[in-house]
C-alpha cells in the first residue's frame, strides 16, 4: 500500500479494489481503483475520497505523508459513493476549513449524507482558488456523468483531475499509463466509456471542445479510476473524440441468444455472409458473454445484428436484458438487422427490430425468421442476408 508522487508534492493516496467483480451491472473482472489525490501546499488539499470500505487505506496512505488533521480543503469532484463513501468519516477526522464542490455537488452531498453543517464552498466553472504555490481551477462537467461532476485543474502543474472521465476499472500496482501495455489500457478505457459515458457522448464532445477553447495546457490527466495518463494524454483525448463522435470501423457484431441452437446456426451462417464481404465479424452468444463486454464492442461497430428465438410471444430473457441495457446507453447511429427461429407465433424479429428503430438504427428489412430448424436453402438465405449486411457496412467506409 504505497503512495505515489504523481507530480512534485502531489500524491496518489487512493485504494485498490482487487475483488470487485460487478459495478452496478458492469463486469469489473480485473477489479478497480478508487483514486484520491493529496496536494501539499500552504493549503493542503485532498481531491476526492474513496469507497467507504476503503477509508482505512486512504487514511493510512495520507498518514504516511502527513497527519490527516492538517488537511485544509477537501474537493469533491463527484458525489457517487465510490468517491464519497468515505467522506463522512474523513470530515469527522479532518474537520477541513472548506469542502469544495459544485452547486449540484452540495445538493447531492446533502441528499446523501444530510449534513448541513459541513463547510461547503460552492465553485462554478471558471472559479479558481489559490492554495499556495498552486491554484485550482474548476470546470463543471454536468452529466459527465452526474449533475454534480466537475474537473479540477492545476495550471502550475498542467494537471487535470478528471474524476470518472478518462478512467478505467482495472486494479494494478502500476500507477501510470506508460507502465502497462497501452493496448490493454485503452481497451479498459473503451469499456469504461461504453458502459458509463456512452449515453452522454454529445456532452463529452462539447466538454472536449470546452477544454480546447479554454486552452488548458495539460500534460497529465489523473482520473478517479485506473491509471494516470502522462505519456499518452493525446491518445486518450483522441480516443474520447472518436468515441464521442460515434466513429465506427469496418466491423459487425452478431449478438444472439438461443434456445435449441437454430438461432445460433443462423447466427453463424449470417456471420459467414458478412465475412464474405470483407467485413470483420464478432459473434456474441449472450449466454457466455457479459453485456458490458459486448457493449465495449458496440462502441465502434458499424452494424449490430441481433438474433433471438421467440419465447412466450417475446424474446429470450438474455436478449431482453441486453437490449434494455444497450438502449439505456444510447449507442450512436448503427446499421441494424434482426433474425431468429420460432415455433408458431414468431414475434422476436419484430420486437428486436423495434428496439433498434427506437435507437435510431438504420434497419435492414425485412429481418430473417425461420420455423423450428432451418434447412439447407434457409441457411443459404442466412448467408445472403449476411452479405447484404456486409455490403451496407462497407458502404459506410
Ligand atoms: Fe466512479 Fe460516477 O463514480
CSV table of C-alpha atoms and ligand atoms in Angstrom, one decimal:
chain,number,residue,atom,x,y,z
A,1,UNK,CA,0.0,0.0,0.0
A,2,UNK,CA,2.3,2.7,-1.2
A,3,UNK,CA,1.6,6.3,-2.1
A,4,UNK,CA,2.9,7.6,-5.4
A,5,UNK,CA,4.1,11.1,-6.0
A,6,UNK,CA,2.5,11.9,-9.4
A,7,UNK,CA,3.9,15.4,-9.6
A,8,UNK,CA,6.1,17.3,-7.1
A,9,UNK,CA,4.2,17.4,-3.8
A,10,UNK,CA,1.1,15.8,-5.3
A,11,UNK,CA,0.4,12.2,-4.3
A,12,UNK,CA,-1.9,9.4,-5.2
A,13,UNK,CA,-3.5,8.2,-2.0
A,14,UNK,CA,-6.3,6.1,-3.4
A,15,UNK,CA,-7.3,2.5,-2.8
A,16,UNK,CA,-7.0,-0.6,-5.0
A,17,UNK,CA,-10.1,-2.9,-5.0
A,18,UNK,CA,-8.8,-6.3,-6.3
A,19,UNK,CA,-12.0,-8.1,-5.6
A,20,UNK,CA,-14.9,-6.1,-7.1
A,21,UNK,CA,-16.5,-8.1,-10.0
A,22,UNK,CA,-19.7,-6.1,-10.5
A,23,UNK,CA,-20.1,-2.4,-10.6
A,24,UNK,CA,-23.8,-1.8,-10.9
A,25,UNK,CA,-24.1,-4.2,-13.8
A,26,UNK,CA,-20.7,-3.6,-15.3
A,27,UNK,CA,-18.3,-6.6,-15.1
A,28,UNK,CA,-15.2,-5.4,-13.4
A,29,UNK,CA,-13.4,-8.6,-13.9
A,30,UNK,CA,-10.0,-7.1,-13.2
A,31,UNK,CA,-11.1,-5.0,-10.2
A,32,UNK,CA,-10.7,-1.3,-10.0
A,33,UNK,CA,-9.1,1.6,-8.0
A,34,UNK,CA,-10.7,4.5,-6.3
A,35,UNK,CA,-8.2,7.3,-6.8
A,36,UNK,CA,-7.8,10.2,-4.4
A,37,UNK,CA,-5.0,12.8,-4.5
A,38,UNK,CA,-3.3,14.8,-1.8
A,39,UNK,CA,-1.7,18.2,-2.7
A,40,UNK,CA,0.9,19.5,-0.3
A,41,UNK,CA,0.9,23.3,-0.4
A,42,UNK,CA,0.1,26.2,2.0
A,43,UNK,CA,-3.4,24.9,2.0
A,44,UNK,CA,-3.2,21.1,2.0
A,45,UNK,CA,-5.9,19.8,-0.3
A,46,UNK,CA,-7.4,16.4,-0.7
A,47,UNK,CA,-9.0,15.7,-4.1
A,48,UNK,CA,-11.9,13.2,-3.7
A,49,UNK,CA,-12.0,10.3,-1.3
A,50,UNK,CA,-12.8,6.6,-1.8
A,51,UNK,CA,-15.5,4.0,-1.3
A,52,UNK,CA,-16.5,3.6,2.3
A,53,UNK,CA,-15.0,0.2,2.8
A,54,UNK,CA,-11.6,1.5,1.8
A,55,UNK,CA,-11.4,4.5,4.1
A,56,UNK,CA,-8.6,2.9,6.2
A,57,UNK,CA,-6.5,2.6,3.0
A,58,UNK,CA,-7.0,6.3,2.4
A,59,UNK,CA,-6.2,7.3,5.9
A,60,UNK,CA,-3.2,5.0,6.1
A,61,UNK,CA,-1.8,6.5,2.9
A,62,UNK,CA,-2.4,10.1,3.9
A,63,UNK,CA,-0.9,9.4,7.3
A,64,UNK,CA,2.3,8.0,5.7
A,65,UNK,CA,2.8,11.5,4.2
A,66,UNK,CA,1.2,13.9,6.7
A,67,UNK,CA,-1.1,14.0,9.7
A,68,UNK,CA,-4.6,13.9,8.1
A,69,UNK,CA,-5.8,16.6,10.5
A,70,UNK,CA,-3.5,19.0,8.7
A,71,UNK,CA,-5.6,18.9,5.5
A,72,UNK,CA,-7.3,22.3,4.9
A,73,UNK,CA,-9.6,21.6,2.0
A,74,UNK,CA,-11.4,18.6,0.6
A,75,UNK,CA,-12.5,18.9,-3.1
A,76,UNK,CA,-15.5,16.7,-4.1
A,77,UNK,CA,-15.4,16.4,-7.8
A,78,UNK,CA,-18.2,13.8,-7.8
A,79,UNK,CA,-20.6,12.6,-5.2
A,80,UNK,CA,-21.1,9.0,-6.3
A,81,UNK,CA,-20.4,6.7,-3.4
A,82,UNK,CA,-17.3,5.1,-4.9
A,83,UNK,CA,-15.7,8.6,-4.4
A,84,UNK,CA,-17.6,10.0,-1.4
A,85,UNK,CA,-18.5,6.9,0.7
A,86,UNK,CA,-15.5,7.6,3.0
A,87,UNK,CA,-16.3,11.4,3.1
A,88,UNK,CA,-18.3,11.5,6.4
A,89,UNK,CA,-15.5,9.7,8.3
A,90,UNK,CA,-12.9,11.9,6.6
A,91,UNK,CA,-14.9,15.0,7.5
A,92,UNK,CA,-15.0,13.9,11.2
A,93,UNK,CA,-11.3,13.1,11.2
A,94,UNK,CA,-10.0,16.2,9.3
A,95,UNK,CA,-12.6,18.9,10.0
A,96,UNK,CA,-11.5,20.8,7.0
A,97,UNK,CA,-11.8,24.5,6.6
A,98,UNK,CA,-13.6,24.1,3.3
A,99,UNK,CA,-15.5,21.4,1.5
A,100,UNK,CA,-15.3,22.5,-2.1
A,101,UNK,CA,-17.9,21.2,-4.6
A,102,UNK,CA,-20.2,22.4,-7.4
A,103,UNK,CA,-23.7,23.7,-6.6
A,104,UNK,CA,-25.2,20.4,-7.7
A,105,UNK,CA,-22.5,18.7,-5.7
A,106,UNK,CA,-23.7,20.4,-2.5
A,107,UNK,CA,-27.3,19.3,-3.3
A,108,UNK,CA,-26.1,15.8,-3.9
A,109,UNK,CA,-24.0,15.7,-0.7
A,110,UNK,CA,-26.9,16.9,1.4
A,111,UNK,CA,-29.2,14.3,-0.2
A,112,UNK,CA,-26.6,11.5,0.5
A,113,UNK,CA,-25.3,12.5,4.0
A,114,UNK,CA,-27.8,15.0,5.4
A,115,UNK,CA,-25.1,17.2,6.9
A,116,UNK,CA,-26.0,20.8,6.6
A,117,UNK,CA,-23.2,21.9,9.0
A,118,UNK,CA,-20.3,20.9,6.7
A,119,UNK,CA,-18.3,23.9,5.5
A,120,UNK,CA,-19.5,23.9,1.9
A,121,UNK,CA,-17.7,26.2,-0.6
A,122,UNK,CA,-19.6,26.2,-3.9
A,123,UNK,CA,-17.5,26.7,-7.0
A,124,UNK,CA,-18.6,27.3,-10.6
A,125,UNK,CA,-16.9,26.9,-13.9
A,126,UNK,CA,-14.2,29.5,-14.2
A,127,UNK,CA,-13.7,29.8,-10.5
A,128,UNK,CA,-10.2,29.3,-9.1
A,129,UNK,CA,-8.7,29.2,-5.7
A,130,UNK,CA,-5.1,29.7,-4.7
A,131,UNK,CA,-3.7,27.2,-2.3
A,132,UNK,CA,-0.1,28.5,-2.1
A,133,UNK,CA,2.3,27.9,-5.0
A,134,UNK,CA,-0.5,26.2,-6.8
A,135,UNK,CA,-4.0,27.2,-7.8
A,136,UNK,CA,-7.0,25.1,-8.6
A,137,UNK,CA,-9.4,26.0,-11.4
A,138,UNK,CA,-12.8,24.3,-11.5
A,139,UNK,CA,-14.7,23.2,-14.6
A,140,UNK,CA,-18.2,21.9,-14.1
A,141,UNK,CA,-18.9,18.8,-16.3
A,142,UNK,CA,-22.6,18.4,-15.6
A,143,UNK,CA,-23.9,15.0,-16.6
A,144,UNK,CA,-20.4,13.6,-17.1
A,145,UNK,CA,-21.8,11.6,-15.7
A,146,UNK,CA,-23.8,13.0,-12.8
A,147,UNK,CA,-25.2,16.5,-12.4
A,148,UNK,CA,-22.6,17.3,-9.7
A,149,UNK,CA,-19.5,16.2,-11.7
A,150,UNK,CA,-16.6,18.6,-12.2
A,151,UNK,CA,-12.9,18.7,-13.1
A,152,UNK,CA,-10.2,20.4,-11.1
A,153,UNK,CA,-7.2,21.7,-13.0
A,154,UNK,CA,-3.8,22.9,-11.6
A,155,UNK,CA,-2.3,25.1,-14.3
A,156,UNK,CA,1.1,25.4,-12.5
A,157,UNK,CA,1.4,21.6,-12.8
A,158,UNK,CA,-0.5,21.2,-16.1
A,159,UNK,CA,-2.5,18.6,-14.2
A,160,UNK,CA,-6.2,17.8,-14.8
A,161,UNK,CA,-8.1,15.8,-12.1
A,162,UNK,CA,-10.8,14.4,-14.4
A,163,UNK,CA,-12.9,12.4,-11.9
A,164,UNK,CA,-14.6,9.5,-13.7
A,165,UNK,CA,-13.7,10.8,-17.2
A,166,UNK,CA,-10.7,9.1,-18.9
A,167,UNK,CA,-10.7,6.4,-16.2
A,168,UNK,CA,-10.8,2.6,-16.3
A,169,UNK,CA,-11.8,-0.2,-14.0
A,170,UNK,CA,-8.5,-2.0,-13.7
A,171,UNK,CA,-6.7,-2.9,-10.4
A,172,UNK,CA,-3.0,-2.6,-10.8
A,173,UNK,CA,0.1,-1.7,-8.7
A,174,UNK,CA,1.3,0.4,-11.6
A,175,UNK,CA,0.0,3.9,-11.5
A,176,UNK,CA,1.0,5.4,-14.9
A,177,UNK,CA,-0.1,4.7,-18.4
A,178,UNK,CA,3.5,4.0,-19.6
A,179,UNK,CA,3.9,1.2,-17.1
A,180,UNK,CA,1.3,-1.0,-18.7
A,181,UNK,CA,0.6,-2.2,-22.2
A,182,UNK,CA,-1.1,0.8,-24.0
A,183,UNK,CA,-3.5,-1.5,-26.0
A,184,UNK,CA,-4.8,-3.1,-22.8
A,185,UNK,CA,-5.2,0.2,-21.1
A,186,UNK,CA,-7.1,1.7,-24.0
A,187,UNK,CA,-9.3,-1.4,-24.1
A,188,UNK,CA,-10.2,-0.9,-20.4
A,189,UNK,CA,-10.8,2.8,-21.1
A,190,UNK,CA,-13.1,1.9,-24.0
A,191,UNK,CA,-15.1,-0.4,-21.8
A,192,UNK,CA,-15.4,2.3,-19.2
A,193,UNK,CA,-16.6,4.8,-21.9
A,194,UNK,CA,-19.0,2.3,-23.5
A,195,UNK,CA,-20.7,1.4,-20.2
A,196,UNK,CA,-20.6,4.6,-18.2
A,197,UNK,CA,-20.3,7.6,-20.6
A,198,UNK,CA,-21.7,6.5,-24.0
A,199,UNK,CA,-25.2,7.9,-23.4
A,200,UNK,CA,-23.6,11.3,-22.8
A,201,UNK,CA,-21.5,11.3,-25.9
A,202,UNK,CA,-22.9,14.6,-27.1
A,203,UNK,CA,-21.8,16.3,-23.8
A,204,UNK,CA,-18.4,14.6,-23.9
A,205,UNK,CA,-17.8,16.1,-27.4
A,206,UNK,CA,-18.9,19.6,-26.0
A,207,UNK,CA,-16.6,19.2,-23.0
A,208,UNK,CA,-13.6,18.2,-25.2
A,209,UNK,CA,-14.3,21.4,-27.2
A,210,UNK,CA,-14.6,23.4,-24.0
A,211,UNK,CA,-11.2,22.1,-22.8
A,212,UNK,CA,-9.7,23.1,-26.2
A,213,UNK,CA,-11.3,26.5,-26.1
A,214,UNK,CA,-10.1,27.2,-22.6
A,215,UNK,CA,-6.7,26.4,-23.9
A,216,UNK,CA,-5.8,24.3,-20.9
A,217,UNK,CA,-2.2,23.1,-21.1
A,218,UNK,CA,-2.4,19.5,-19.9
A,219,UNK,CA,0.4,17.1,-19.6
A,220,UNK,CA,-1.1,14.8,-17.0
A,221,UNK,CA,-4.7,13.6,-16.6
A,222,UNK,CA,-5.4,12.0,-13.2
A,223,UNK,CA,-8.8,10.2,-13.2
A,224,UNK,CA,-10.6,8.7,-10.2
A,225,UNK,CA,-10.3,5.1,-11.5
A,226,UNK,CA,-7.4,3.3,-13.0
A,227,UNK,CA,-4.1,4.7,-14.2
A,228,UNK,CA,-2.7,8.3,-14.5
A,229,UNK,CA,-2.2,9.5,-18.1
A,230,UNK,CA,1.2,11.2,-18.5
A,231,UNK,CA,2.8,9.7,-21.7
A,232,UNK,CA,-0.4,9.0,-23.7
A,233,UNK,CA,-2.6,12.0,-22.9
A,234,UNK,CA,-3.1,12.7,-26.6
A,235,UNK,CA,-4.1,9.0,-27.2
A,236,UNK,CA,-6.9,9.1,-24.6
A,237,UNK,CA,-8.1,12.5,-25.7
A,238,UNK,CA,-8.2,11.3,-29.3
A,239,UNK,CA,-9.9,8.1,-28.3
A,240,UNK,CA,-12.6,10.1,-26.5
A,241,UNK,CA,-13.0,12.3,-29.6
A,242,UNK,CA,-13.5,9.2,-31.7
A,243,UNK,CA,-15.9,7.6,-29.3
A,244,UNK,CA,-18.0,10.7,-28.6
A,245,UNK,CA,-18.3,11.3,-32.4
A,246,UNK,CA,-19.5,7.7,-32.9
A,247,UNK,CA,-16.6,6.9,-35.3
A,248,UNK,CA,-17.2,3.3,-36.4
A,249,UNK,CA,-14.9,0.8,-38.1
A,250,UNK,CA,-15.4,-2.0,-40.6
A,251,UNK,CA,-17.0,-4.3,-38.0
A,252,UNK,CA,-20.3,-6.1,-37.5
A,253,UNK,CA,-21.5,-7.7,-34.3
A,254,UNK,CA,-23.8,-10.7,-34.4
A,255,UNK,CA,-25.3,-10.8,-30.9
A,256,UNK,CA,-27.7,-13.7,-30.2
A,257,UNK,CA,-29.4,-15.8,-27.6
A,258,UNK,CA,-30.5,-19.3,-28.5
A,259,UNK,CA,-32.9,-22.0,-27.2
A,260,UNK,CA,-32.3,-25.2,-29.3
A,261,UNK,CA,-29.4,-23.8,-31.4
A,262,UNK,CA,-31.4,-22.9,-34.5
A,263,UNK,CA,-30.9,-19.2,-33.9
A,264,UNK,CA,-27.2,-20.0,-33.2
A,265,UNK,CA,-26.9,-21.8,-36.5
A,266,UNK,CA,-28.5,-18.8,-38.2
A,267,UNK,CA,-26.0,-16.5,-36.4
A,268,UNK,CA,-23.1,-18.5,-37.8
A,269,UNK,CA,-24.4,-18.5,-41.3
A,270,UNK,CA,-25.2,-14.8,-41.3
A,271,UNK,CA,-21.6,-14.2,-40.0
A,272,UNK,CA,-20.2,-16.2,-42.9
A,273,UNK,CA,-22.1,-13.9,-45.3
A,274,UNK,CA,-20.9,-10.7,-43.6
A,275,UNK,CA,-17.3,-12.0,-43.6
A,276,UNK,CA,-17.5,-13.0,-47.3
A,277,UNK,CA,-17.9,-9.2,-48.0
A,278,UNK,CA,-14.6,-8.5,-46.3
A,279,UNK,CA,-16.1,-7.2,-43.0
A,280,UNK,CA,-14.8,-8.2,-39.6
A,281,UNK,CA,-17.4,-10.0,-37.5
A,282,UNK,CA,-17.6,-10.8,-33.8
A,283,UNK,CA,-20.1,-13.3,-32.6
A,284,UNK,CA,-21.5,-12.9,-29.1
A,285,UNK,CA,-23.6,-15.6,-27.5
A,286,UNK,CA,-25.3,-13.8,-24.6
A,287,UNK,CA,-25.3,-17.0,-22.6
A,288,UNK,CA,-21.5,-16.7,-22.2
A,289,UNK,CA,-20.6,-13.1,-22.8
A,290,UNK,CA,-21.2,-10.3,-20.3
A,291,UNK,CA,-23.3,-7.5,-21.5
A,292,UNK,CA,-20.7,-4.9,-20.6
A,293,UNK,CA,-18.1,-6.7,-22.7
A,294,UNK,CA,-20.5,-6.8,-25.6
A,295,UNK,CA,-21.1,-3.0,-25.2
A,296,UNK,CA,-17.3,-2.4,-25.5
A,297,UNK,CA,-17.5,-3.9,-28.9
A,298,UNK,CA,-20.7,-2.0,-29.8
A,299,UNK,CA,-18.8,1.3,-29.2
A,300,UNK,CA,-17.1,1.3,-32.6
A,301,UNK,CA,-19.1,-1.4,-34.5
A,302,UNK,CA,-20.9,-0.2,-37.7
A,303,UNK,CA,-23.5,-2.9,-37.7
A,304,UNK,CA,-25.4,-4.7,-34.9
A,305,UNK,CA,-27.2,-7.9,-35.9
A,306,UNK,CA,-29.5,-9.3,-33.2
A,307,UNK,CA,-30.8,-12.9,-33.0
A,308,UNK,CA,-33.3,-14.5,-30.7
A,309,UNK,CA,-35.9,-17.2,-31.0
A,310,UNK,CA,-39.5,-16.4,-29.9
A,311,UNK,CA,-40.4,-17.3,-26.3
A,312,UNK,CA,-43.8,-16.7,-24.8
A,313,UNK,CA,-44.6,-14.3,-27.7
A,314,UNK,CA,-41.5,-12.3,-26.8
A,315,UNK,CA,-37.7,-12.7,-26.9
A,316,UNK,CA,-35.4,-14.7,-24.7
A,317,UNK,CA,-34.6,-13.0,-21.3
A,318,UNK,CA,-30.8,-12.8,-22.1
A,319,UNK,CA,-31.6,-10.7,-25.2
A,320,UNK,CA,-34.3,-8.7,-23.4
A,321,UNK,CA,-31.8,-7.7,-20.7
A,322,UNK,CA,-29.1,-6.9,-23.2
A,323,UNK,CA,-31.5,-4.7,-25.3
A,324,UNK,CA,-32.7,-2.9,-22.2
A,325,UNK,CA,-29.0,-2.2,-21.2
A,326,UNK,CA,-27.9,-1.1,-24.7
A,327,UNK,CA,-30.9,1.1,-25.3
A,328,UNK,CA,-30.2,2.9,-22.0
A,329,UNK,CA,-26.7,3.6,-23.1
A,330,UNK,CA,-27.9,5.2,-26.4
A,331,UNK,CA,-25.3,4.0,-28.9
A,332,UNK,CA,-25.0,6.3,-31.9
A,333,UNK,CA,-26.4,5.5,-35.2
A,334,UNK,CA,-25.6,2.0,-36.5
A,335,UNK,CA,-26.8,-0.4,-39.2
A,336,UNK,CA,-29.3,-2.9,-37.6
A,337,UNK,CA,-30.7,-6.2,-38.5
A,338,UNK,CA,-32.6,-9.0,-36.7
A,339,UNK,CA,-33.2,-12.7,-37.1
A,340,UNK,CA,-34.4,-15.7,-35.2
A,341,UNK,CA,-36.1,-19.0,-35.2
A,342,UNK,CA,-39.7,-19.6,-34.0
A,343,UNK,CA,-42.2,-22.3,-33.3
A,344,UNK,CA,-45.6,-20.8,-34.1
A,345,UNK,CA,-46.1,-17.1,-33.2
A,346,UNK,CA,-42.7,-15.7,-34.2
A,347,UNK,CA,-42.7,-12.1,-32.7
A,348,UNK,CA,-39.0,-12.0,-31.9
A,349,UNK,CA,-37.7,-10.4,-35.1
A,350,UNK,CA,-40.3,-7.7,-34.9
A,351,UNK,CA,-39.6,-6.9,-31.3
A,352,UNK,CA,-35.8,-6.7,-31.8
A,353,UNK,CA,-36.3,-4.5,-34.9
A,354,UNK,CA,-38.5,-2.1,-32.9
A,355,UNK,CA,-35.8,-1.8,-30.2
A,356,UNK,CA,-33.3,-0.9,-32.8
A,357,UNK,CA,-35.7,1.6,-34.5
A,358,UNK,CA,-36.1,3.2,-31.1
A,359,UNK,CA,-32.3,3.6,-31.0
A,360,UNK,CA,-32.4,5.2,-34.5
A,361,UNK,CA,-30.6,2.4,-36.1
A,362,UNK,CA,-30.7,2.2,-39.9
A,363,UNK,CA,-32.5,-1.2,-40.3
A,364,UNK,CA,-32.0,-3.7,-43.0
A,365,UNK,CA,-35.5,-5.1,-43.5
A,366,UNK,CA,-37.2,-7.5,-43.6
A,367,UNK,CA,-35.4,-9.4,-40.8
A,368,UNK,CA,-35.0,-13.2,-41.2
A,369,UNK,CA,-37.1,-15.7,-39.3
A,370,UNK,CA,-37.4,-19.5,-39.9
A,371,UNK,CA,-39.7,-22.0,-38.2
A,372,UNK,CA,-38.1,-24.5,-35.9
A,373,UNK,CA,-34.9,-25.7,-37.6
A,374,UNK,CA,-33.6,-24.1,-40.8
A,375,UNK,CA,-32.9,-26.3,-43.8
A,376,UNK,CA,-30.1,-26.1,-46.4
A,377,UNK,CA,-31.8,-23.5,-48.5
A,378,UNK,CA,-32.7,-21.4,-45.5
A,379,UNK,CA,-29.0,-21.4,-44.4
A,380,UNK,CA,-28.2,-20.0,-47.9
A,381,UNK,CA,-30.7,-17.3,-47.2
A,382,UNK,CA,-28.9,-16.5,-44.0
A,383,UNK,CA,-25.6,-16.2,-45.9
A,384,UNK,CA,-27.3,-13.9,-48.4
A,385,UNK,CA,-28.7,-11.8,-45.6
A,386,UNK,CA,-25.2,-11.6,-44.1
A,387,UNK,CA,-23.9,-10.4,-47.5
A,388,UNK,CA,-26.5,-7.7,-47.6
A,389,UNK,CA,-25.4,-6.5,-44.2
A,390,UNK,CA,-21.7,-6.8,-45.1
A,391,UNK,CA,-22.3,-4.6,-48.2
A,392,UNK,CA,-24.0,-2.0,-46.1
A,393,UNK,CA,-21.1,-1.9,-43.7
A,394,UNK,CA,-18.6,-1.4,-46.4
A,395,UNK,CA,-20.7,1.4,-47.9
A,396,UNK,CA,-20.1,3.2,-44.6
A,397,UNK,CA,-16.3,3.3,-45.1
B,1,LIG,FE1,-16.6,6.5,-10.2
B,1,LIG,FE2,-19.5,8.0,-11.1
B,1,LIG,O1,-18.3,7.2,-9.9
